[in-house]
Coordinates of C-alpha atoms and ligand atoms in Angstrom, one line a residue:
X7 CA 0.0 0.0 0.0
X8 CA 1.4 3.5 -0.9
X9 CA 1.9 5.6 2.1
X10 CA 0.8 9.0 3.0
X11 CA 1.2 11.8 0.6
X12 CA 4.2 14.2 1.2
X13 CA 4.4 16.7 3.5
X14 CA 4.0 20.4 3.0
X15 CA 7.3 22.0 2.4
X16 CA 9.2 25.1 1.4
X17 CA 11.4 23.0 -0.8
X18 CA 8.3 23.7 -2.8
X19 CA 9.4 27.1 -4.1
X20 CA 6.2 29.4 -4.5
X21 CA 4.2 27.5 -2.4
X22 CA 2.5 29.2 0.9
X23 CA 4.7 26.9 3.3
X24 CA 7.6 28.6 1.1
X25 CA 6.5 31.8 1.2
X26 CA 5.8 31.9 5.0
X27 CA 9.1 30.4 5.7
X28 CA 10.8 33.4 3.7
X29 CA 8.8 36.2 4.3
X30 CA 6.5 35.9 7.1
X31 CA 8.2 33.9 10.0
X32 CA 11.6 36.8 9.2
X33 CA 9.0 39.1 9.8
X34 CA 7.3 37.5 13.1
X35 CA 11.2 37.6 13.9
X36 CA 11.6 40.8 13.5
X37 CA 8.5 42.2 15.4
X38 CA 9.7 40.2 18.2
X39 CA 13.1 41.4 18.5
X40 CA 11.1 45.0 18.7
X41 CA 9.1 44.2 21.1
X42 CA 11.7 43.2 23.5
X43 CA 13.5 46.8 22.2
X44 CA 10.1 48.3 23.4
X45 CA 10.2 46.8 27.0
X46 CA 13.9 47.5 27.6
X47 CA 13.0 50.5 30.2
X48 CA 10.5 48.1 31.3
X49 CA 12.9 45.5 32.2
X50 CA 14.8 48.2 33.8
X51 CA 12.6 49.2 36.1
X52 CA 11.8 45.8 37.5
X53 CA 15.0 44.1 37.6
X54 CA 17.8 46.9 37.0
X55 CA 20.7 46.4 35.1
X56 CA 19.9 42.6 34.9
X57 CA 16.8 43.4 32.5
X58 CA 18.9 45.1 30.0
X59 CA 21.2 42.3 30.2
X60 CA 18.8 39.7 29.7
X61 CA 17.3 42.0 27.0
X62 CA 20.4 41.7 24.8
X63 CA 20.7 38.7 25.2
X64 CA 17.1 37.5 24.2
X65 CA 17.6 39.6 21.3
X66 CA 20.9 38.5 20.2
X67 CA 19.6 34.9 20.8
X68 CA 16.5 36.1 18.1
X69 CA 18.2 37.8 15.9
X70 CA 20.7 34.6 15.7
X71 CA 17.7 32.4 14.9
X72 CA 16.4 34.5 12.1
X73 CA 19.9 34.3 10.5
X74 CA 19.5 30.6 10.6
X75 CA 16.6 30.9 9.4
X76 CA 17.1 32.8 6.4
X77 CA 20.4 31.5 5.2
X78 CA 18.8 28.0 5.7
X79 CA 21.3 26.2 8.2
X80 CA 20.6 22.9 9.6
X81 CA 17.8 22.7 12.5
X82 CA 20.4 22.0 15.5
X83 CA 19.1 20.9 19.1
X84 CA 17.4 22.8 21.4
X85 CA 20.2 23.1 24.4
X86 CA 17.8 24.6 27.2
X87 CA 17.1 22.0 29.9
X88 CA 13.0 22.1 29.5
X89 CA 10.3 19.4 30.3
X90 CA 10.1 18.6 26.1
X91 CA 13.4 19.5 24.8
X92 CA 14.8 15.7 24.9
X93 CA 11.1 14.9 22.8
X94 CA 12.2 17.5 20.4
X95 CA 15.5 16.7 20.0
X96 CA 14.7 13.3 19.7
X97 CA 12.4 14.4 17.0
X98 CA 14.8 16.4 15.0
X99 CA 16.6 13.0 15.0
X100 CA 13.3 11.6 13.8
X101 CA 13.5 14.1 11.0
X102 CA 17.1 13.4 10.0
X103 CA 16.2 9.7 9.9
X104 CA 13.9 10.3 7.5
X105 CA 16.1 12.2 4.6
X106 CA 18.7 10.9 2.1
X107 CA 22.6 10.9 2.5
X108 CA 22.8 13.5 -0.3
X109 CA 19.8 15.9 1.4
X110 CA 22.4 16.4 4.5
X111 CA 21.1 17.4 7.7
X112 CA 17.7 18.9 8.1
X113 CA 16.9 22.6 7.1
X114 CA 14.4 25.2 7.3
X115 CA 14.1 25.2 3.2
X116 CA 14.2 21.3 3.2
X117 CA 11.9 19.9 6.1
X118 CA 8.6 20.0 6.3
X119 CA 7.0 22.9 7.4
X120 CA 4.8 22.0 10.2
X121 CA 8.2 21.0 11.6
X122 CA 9.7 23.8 10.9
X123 CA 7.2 26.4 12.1
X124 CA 7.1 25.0 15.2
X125 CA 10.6 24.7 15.8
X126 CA 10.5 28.5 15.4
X127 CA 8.4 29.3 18.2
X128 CA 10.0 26.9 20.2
X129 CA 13.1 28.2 19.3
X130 CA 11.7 31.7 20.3
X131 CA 10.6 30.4 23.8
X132 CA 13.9 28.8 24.6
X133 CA 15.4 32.4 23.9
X134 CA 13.1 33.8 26.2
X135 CA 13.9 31.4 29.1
X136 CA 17.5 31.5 28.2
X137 CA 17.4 35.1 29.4
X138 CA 16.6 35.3 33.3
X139 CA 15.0 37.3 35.1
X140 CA 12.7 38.1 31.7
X141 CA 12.4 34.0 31.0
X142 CA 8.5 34.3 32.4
X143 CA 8.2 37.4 29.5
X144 CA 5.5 36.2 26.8
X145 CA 6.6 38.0 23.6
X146 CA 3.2 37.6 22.1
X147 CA 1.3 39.1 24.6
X148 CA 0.7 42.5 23.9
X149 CA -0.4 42.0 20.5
X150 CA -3.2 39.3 21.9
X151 CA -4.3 41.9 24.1
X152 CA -4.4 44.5 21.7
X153 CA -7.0 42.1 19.7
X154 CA -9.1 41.6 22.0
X155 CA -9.7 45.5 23.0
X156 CA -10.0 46.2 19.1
X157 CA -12.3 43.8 19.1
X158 CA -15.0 45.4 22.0
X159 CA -18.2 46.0 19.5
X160 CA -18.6 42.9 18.2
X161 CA -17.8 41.3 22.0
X162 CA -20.7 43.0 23.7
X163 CA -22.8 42.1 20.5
X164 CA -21.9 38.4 21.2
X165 CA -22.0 38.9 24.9
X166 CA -25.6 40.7 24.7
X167 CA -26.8 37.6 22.4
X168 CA -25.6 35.3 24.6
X169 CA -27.2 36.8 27.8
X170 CA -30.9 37.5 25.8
X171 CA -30.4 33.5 24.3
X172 CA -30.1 32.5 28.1
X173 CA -33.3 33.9 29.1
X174 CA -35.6 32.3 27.0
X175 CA -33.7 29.4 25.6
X176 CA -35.6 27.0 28.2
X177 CA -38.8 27.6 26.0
X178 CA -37.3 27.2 22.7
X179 CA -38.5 24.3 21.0
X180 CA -36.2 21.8 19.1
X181 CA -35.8 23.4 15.9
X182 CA -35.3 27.0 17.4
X183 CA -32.9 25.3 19.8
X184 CA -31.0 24.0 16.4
X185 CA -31.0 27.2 15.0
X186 CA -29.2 28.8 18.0
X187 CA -26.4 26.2 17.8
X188 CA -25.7 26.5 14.5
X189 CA -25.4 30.4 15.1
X190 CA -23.2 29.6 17.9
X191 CA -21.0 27.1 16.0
X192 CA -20.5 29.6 13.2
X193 CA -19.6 32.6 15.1
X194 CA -16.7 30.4 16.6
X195 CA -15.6 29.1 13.1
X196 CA -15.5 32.8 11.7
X197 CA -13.9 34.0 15.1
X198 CA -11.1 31.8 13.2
X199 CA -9.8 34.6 10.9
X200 CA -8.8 36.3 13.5
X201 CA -5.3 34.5 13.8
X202 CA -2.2 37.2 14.2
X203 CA 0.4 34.4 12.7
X204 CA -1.2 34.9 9.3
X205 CA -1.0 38.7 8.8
X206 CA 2.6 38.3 10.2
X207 CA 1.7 39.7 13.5
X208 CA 0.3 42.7 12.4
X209 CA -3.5 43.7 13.8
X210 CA -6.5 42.0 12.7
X211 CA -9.7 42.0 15.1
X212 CA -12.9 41.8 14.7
X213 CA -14.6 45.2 14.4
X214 CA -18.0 44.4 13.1
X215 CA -20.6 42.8 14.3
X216 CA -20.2 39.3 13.4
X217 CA -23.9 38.4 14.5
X218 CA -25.2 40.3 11.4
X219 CA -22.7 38.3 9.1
X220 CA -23.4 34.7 9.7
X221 CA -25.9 34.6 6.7
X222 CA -24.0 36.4 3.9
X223 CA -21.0 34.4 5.0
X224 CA -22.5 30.5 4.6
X225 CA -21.6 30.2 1.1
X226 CA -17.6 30.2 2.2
X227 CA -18.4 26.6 4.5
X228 CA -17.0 25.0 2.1
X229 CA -17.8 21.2 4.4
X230 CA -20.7 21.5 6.4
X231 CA -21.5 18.7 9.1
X232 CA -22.9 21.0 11.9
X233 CA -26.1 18.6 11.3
X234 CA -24.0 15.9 12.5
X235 CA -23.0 17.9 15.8
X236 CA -26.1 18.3 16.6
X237 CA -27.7 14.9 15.7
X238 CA -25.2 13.7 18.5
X239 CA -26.0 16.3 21.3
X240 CA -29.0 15.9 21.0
X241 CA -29.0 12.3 21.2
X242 CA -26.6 12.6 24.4
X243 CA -29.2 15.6 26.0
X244 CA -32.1 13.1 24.8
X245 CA -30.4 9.8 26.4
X246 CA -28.8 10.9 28.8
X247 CA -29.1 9.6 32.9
X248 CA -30.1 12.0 36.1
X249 CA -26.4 12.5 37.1
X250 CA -24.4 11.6 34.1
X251 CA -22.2 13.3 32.2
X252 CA -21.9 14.6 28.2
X253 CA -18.5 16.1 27.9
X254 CA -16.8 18.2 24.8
X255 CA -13.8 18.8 24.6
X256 CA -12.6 22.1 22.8
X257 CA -8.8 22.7 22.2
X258 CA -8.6 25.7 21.6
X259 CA -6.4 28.2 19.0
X260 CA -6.1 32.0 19.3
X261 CA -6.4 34.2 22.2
X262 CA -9.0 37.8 21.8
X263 CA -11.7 37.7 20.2
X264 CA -11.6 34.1 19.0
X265 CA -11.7 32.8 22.4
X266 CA -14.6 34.7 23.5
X267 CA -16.5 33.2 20.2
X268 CA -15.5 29.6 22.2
X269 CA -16.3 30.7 25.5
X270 CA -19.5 31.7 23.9
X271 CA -20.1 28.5 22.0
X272 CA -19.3 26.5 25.4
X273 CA -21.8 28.4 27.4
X274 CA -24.7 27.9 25.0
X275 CA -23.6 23.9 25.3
X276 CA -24.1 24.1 29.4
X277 CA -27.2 26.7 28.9
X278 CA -28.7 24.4 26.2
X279 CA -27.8 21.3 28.6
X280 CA -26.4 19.7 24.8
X281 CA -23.7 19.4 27.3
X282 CA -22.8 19.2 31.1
X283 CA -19.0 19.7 30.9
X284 CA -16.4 21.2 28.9
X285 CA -12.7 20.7 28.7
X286 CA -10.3 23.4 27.3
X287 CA -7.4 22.6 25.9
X288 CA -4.7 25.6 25.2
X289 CA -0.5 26.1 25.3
X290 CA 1.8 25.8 27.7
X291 CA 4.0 28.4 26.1
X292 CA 3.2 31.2 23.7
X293 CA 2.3 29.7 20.1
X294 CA 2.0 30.8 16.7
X295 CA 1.8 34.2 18.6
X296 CA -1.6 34.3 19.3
X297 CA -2.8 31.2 20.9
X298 CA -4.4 30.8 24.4
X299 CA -2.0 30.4 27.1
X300 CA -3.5 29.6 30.8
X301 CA -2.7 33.3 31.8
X302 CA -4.8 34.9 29.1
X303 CA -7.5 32.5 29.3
X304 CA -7.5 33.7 32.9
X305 CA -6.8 37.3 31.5
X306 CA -9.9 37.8 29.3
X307 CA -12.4 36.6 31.7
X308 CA -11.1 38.9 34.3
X309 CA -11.2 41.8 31.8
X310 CA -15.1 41.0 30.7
X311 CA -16.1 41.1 34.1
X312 CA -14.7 44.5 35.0
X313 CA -16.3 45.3 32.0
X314 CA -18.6 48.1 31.6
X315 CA -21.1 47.4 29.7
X316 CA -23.8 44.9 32.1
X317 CA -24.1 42.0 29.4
X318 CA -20.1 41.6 28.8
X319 CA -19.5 41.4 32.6
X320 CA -22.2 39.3 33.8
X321 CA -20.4 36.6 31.0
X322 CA -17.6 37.6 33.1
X323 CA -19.0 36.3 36.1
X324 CA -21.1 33.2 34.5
X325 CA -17.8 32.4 33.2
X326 CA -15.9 32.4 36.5
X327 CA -18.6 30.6 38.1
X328 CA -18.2 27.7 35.5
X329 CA -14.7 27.6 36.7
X330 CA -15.3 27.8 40.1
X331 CA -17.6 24.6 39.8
X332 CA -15.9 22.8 37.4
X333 CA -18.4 22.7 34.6
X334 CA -15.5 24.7 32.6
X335 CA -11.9 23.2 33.2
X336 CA -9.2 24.7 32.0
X337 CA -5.8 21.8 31.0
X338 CA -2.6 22.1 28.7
X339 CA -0.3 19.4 27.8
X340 CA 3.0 19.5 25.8
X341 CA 1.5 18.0 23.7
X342 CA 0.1 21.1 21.9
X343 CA 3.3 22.7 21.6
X344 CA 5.3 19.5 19.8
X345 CA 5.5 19.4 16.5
X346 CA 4.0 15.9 15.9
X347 CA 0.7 15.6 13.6
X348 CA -2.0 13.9 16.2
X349 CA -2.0 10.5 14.9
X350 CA 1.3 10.2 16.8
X351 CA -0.5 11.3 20.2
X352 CA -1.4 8.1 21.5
X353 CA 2.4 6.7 20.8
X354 CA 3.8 10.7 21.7
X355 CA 1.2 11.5 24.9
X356 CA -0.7 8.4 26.1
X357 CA -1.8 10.1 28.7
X358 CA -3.3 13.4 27.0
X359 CA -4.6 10.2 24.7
X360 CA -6.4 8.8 27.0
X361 CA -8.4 12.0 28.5
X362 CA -9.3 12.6 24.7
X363 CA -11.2 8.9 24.6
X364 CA -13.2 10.1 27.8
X365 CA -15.1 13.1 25.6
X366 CA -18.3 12.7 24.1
X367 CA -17.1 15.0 21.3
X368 CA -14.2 17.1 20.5
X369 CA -13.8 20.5 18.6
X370 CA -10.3 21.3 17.0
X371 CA -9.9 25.1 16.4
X372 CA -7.9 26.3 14.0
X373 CA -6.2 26.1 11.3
X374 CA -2.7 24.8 13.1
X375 CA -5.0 22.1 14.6
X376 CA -6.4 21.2 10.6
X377 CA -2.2 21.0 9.9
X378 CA -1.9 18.7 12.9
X379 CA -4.8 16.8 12.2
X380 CA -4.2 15.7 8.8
X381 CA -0.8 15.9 9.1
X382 CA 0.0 18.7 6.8
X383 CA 0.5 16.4 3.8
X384 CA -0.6 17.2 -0.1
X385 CA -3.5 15.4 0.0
X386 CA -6.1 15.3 -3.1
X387 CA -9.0 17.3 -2.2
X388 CA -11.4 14.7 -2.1
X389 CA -9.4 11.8 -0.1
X390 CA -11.7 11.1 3.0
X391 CA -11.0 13.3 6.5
X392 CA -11.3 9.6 8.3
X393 CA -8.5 8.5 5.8
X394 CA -6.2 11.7 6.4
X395 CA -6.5 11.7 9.9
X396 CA -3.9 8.4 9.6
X397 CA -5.9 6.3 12.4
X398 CA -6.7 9.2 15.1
X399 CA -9.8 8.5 16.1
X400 CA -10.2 9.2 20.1
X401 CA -13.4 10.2 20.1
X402 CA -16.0 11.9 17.6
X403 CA -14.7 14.7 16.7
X404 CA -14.8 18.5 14.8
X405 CA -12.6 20.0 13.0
X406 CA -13.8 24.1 12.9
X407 CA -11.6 25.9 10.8
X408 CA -10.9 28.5 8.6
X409 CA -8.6 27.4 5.7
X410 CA -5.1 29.5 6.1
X411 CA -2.7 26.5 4.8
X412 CA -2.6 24.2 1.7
X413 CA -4.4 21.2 3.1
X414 CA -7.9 20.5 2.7
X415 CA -9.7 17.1 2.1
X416 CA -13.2 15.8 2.3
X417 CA -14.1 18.2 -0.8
X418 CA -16.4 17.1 -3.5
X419 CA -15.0 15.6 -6.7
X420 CA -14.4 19.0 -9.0
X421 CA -15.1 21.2 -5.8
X422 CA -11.2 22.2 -4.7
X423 CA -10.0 22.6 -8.7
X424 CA -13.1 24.9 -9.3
X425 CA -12.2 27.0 -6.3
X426 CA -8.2 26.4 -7.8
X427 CA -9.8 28.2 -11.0
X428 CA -11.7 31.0 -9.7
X429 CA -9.6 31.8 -6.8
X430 CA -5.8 31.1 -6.5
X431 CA -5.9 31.7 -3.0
X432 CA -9.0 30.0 -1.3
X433 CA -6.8 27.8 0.6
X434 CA -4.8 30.4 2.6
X435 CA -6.8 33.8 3.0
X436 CA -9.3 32.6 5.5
X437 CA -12.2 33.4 3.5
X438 CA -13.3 29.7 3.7
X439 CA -14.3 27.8 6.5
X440 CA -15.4 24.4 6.9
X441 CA -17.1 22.2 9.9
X442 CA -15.5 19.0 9.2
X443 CA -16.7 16.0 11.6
X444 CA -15.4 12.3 11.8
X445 CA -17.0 10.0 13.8
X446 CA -20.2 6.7 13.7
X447 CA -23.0 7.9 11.8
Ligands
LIG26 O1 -4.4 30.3 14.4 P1 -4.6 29.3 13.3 O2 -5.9 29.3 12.7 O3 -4.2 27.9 13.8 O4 -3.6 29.7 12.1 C1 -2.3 29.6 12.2 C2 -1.6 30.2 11.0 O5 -0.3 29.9 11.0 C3 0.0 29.1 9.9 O6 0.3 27.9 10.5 C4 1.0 29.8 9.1 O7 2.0 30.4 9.7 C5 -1.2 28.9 9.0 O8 -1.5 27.6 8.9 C6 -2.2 29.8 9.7 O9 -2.2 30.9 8.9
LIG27 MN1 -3.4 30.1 16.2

């Protein structure tokens, strides 16, 4: 049997993985490097002349990466003692195990990209920790804040919807009840574009009001199985015993106003009692600069319950309360941050395995977790999701996503080449979206 299909690469000159590994991880890079410049006095003032040590020396260590980076020298091991760097390193060996005599060592231009692009921000955390007393410093941080207050309309909108929905969403009837996930579901897929990684770290947020978009924007789902989702919700709400349990699991993606778009989706699955628990997955360490971290997960619902306005704070406090219960629990795992595709998880993280199998469903956000998922390979549009996902199957599961990489499968015969035809770039602007589901029927 032929194996998988290769994996994305920017040995493939011109393609996106090529073009984001010469123009816009350099530029992520660079914006880095400033921001530490634009904290020096900062650094001063907490730890004296130790800051602007450590300053330099975080920036030297970053500027030395994106020389590697663009003369494309080999991927060396990570050096800093850290609880995955002997994974990693043992994965780079992985990857040099995998090329040919003549291919050398491998290399930023060479290797494939998911590799690769991880490695950077890995690379960008161990510079970070190599430079005490700023090691606890996330680099990302600002600009994930900065989202999520350019983002204030369209939050109250949501939070105002969400608060109205609660009200009166014990006398909806079945079909109303659909209706409101479905809105719920695709305000979280669209709360997608709002990646920072994409635009190379410069500001994207959500301005609008989202709530009035939903419609004119359900022609770019390019795979819809929200029908699915609900069909087994519904059948969990319907089946389900006095004190039992109907769990989703939601690992997460970006920080701002995508995760209030979650947050909202997993409220309406406790209000709607679709579901009794939630799990959130997010990073250990900053990611793909704007992807949840435990602090601003913490961070945002602090900030919407000093809010102002009545609707955005009293999510603020629901939200808190969730916590404080444990309807809502908040995990991370390594695992996130490796740069193994998830059919590797139950070999790589047995135990992060295992807490997957306990969910009644999962949702993937993101387009990273698409990457992961199918394992960044050039698959023909129309191969099966069940097929690229290469045997991970821990529970039912959701991929919600807006399309930012070249990787999609499950398309209709004729559907990705007409897209190809019309629009060279449907795969990576983030005008698409899809709700992709594999799990029984
Ligand atoms: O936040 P998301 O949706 O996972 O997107 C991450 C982005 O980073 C990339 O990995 C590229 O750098 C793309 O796949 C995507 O544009
Ligand atoms: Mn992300």
């Amino acid at each position: 049997m032929a194996g998988p299909p290769a994996s994305l690469s920017a040995r493939d000159v011109g393609s996106f993985a090529y073009l984001s590994v010469k123009d816009r991880s350099p530029q992520i890079l660079t914006k880095a490097i400033d921001t530490l410049h634009r904290h020096k006095s900062e650094f001063f003032e907490k730890h004296g002349e130790k800051g602007l040590e450590a300053e330099k020396k975080a920036i030297s260590l970053l500027s030395k990466l994106r020389n590697e980076l663009q003369t494309d020298k080999p991927i060396v091991p990570l050096v800093e003692k850290f609880v995955d760097t002997d994974i990693w390193n043992q994965y780079l060996e992985y990857q040099q195990s995998l090329l040919n005599e003549s291919d050398g060592k491998p290399r930023w231009f060479l290797s494939p990209w998911l590799f690769v692009e991880c490695y950077m921000y890995r690379r960008i955390h161990e510079a970070i920790i190599q430079s005490p007393p700023i090691d606890d410093f996330d680099i990302f941080k600002e600009l994930k804040d900065q989202n999520f207050f350019e983002s204030q309309e369209s939050i109250i909108a949501l939070c105002t919807h969400l608060q109205e929905l609660r009200k009166t969403i014990e006398d909806l009837d079945e079909n109303q009840l659909k209706n409101e996930f479905f809105k719920v579901l695709q305000i979280s897929l669209w709360g997608n574009k709002c990646d920072l990684s994409l635009s190379g770290g410069e500001h994207i947020s959500q301005k609008t009001n989202i709530m009035n978009s939903l419609e004119d924007l359900k022609p770019f789902i390019l795979v819809n199985d929200m029908d699915r989702l609900w069909s087994l919700l519904s059948n969990c709400k319907k089946t389900r015993e006095k004190e039992s349990v109907t769990r989703v699991d939601i690992v997460l993606d970006n920080s701002g106003f995508e995760l209030i778009t979650d947050l909202v989706l997993a409220d309406f699955l406790l209000s709607s009692k679709l579901a009794t628990k939630i799990h959130f997955y997010g990073k250990t360490i900053p990611w793909f600069v704007s992807d949840t971290t435990l602090h601003d997960f913490n961070w945002i619902i602090k900030q919407l319950k000093h809010s102002n306005n009545k609707w955005v704070s009293q999510c603020g406090v629901d939200w808190e309360d969730h916590i404080k219960t444990g309807r809502w629990v908040y995990l991370d795992h390594i695992f996130w941050t490796l740069p193994h595709e998830f059919s590797a998880m139950s070999q790589v993280a047995p135990d992060l395995h295992a807490a997957l199998q306990k969910a009644h469903l999962i949702f993937f956000k993101g387009d990273l977790n698409y990457r992961k998922l199918t394992g960044d390979r050039r698959w023909e549009f129309t191969v099966p999701f069940h097929e690229a996902l290469s045997g991970f199957h821990p529970a039912p599961l959701c991929s919600i996503r807006t399309l930012k990489a070249e990787v999609q499968v499950g398309l209709q015969p004729g559907q990705g080449e007409q897209l190809t035809a019309s629009e060279p770039n449907w795969l990576t602007a983030g005008k698409y979206g899809v709700f992709q589901f594999d799990g029984p029927l």
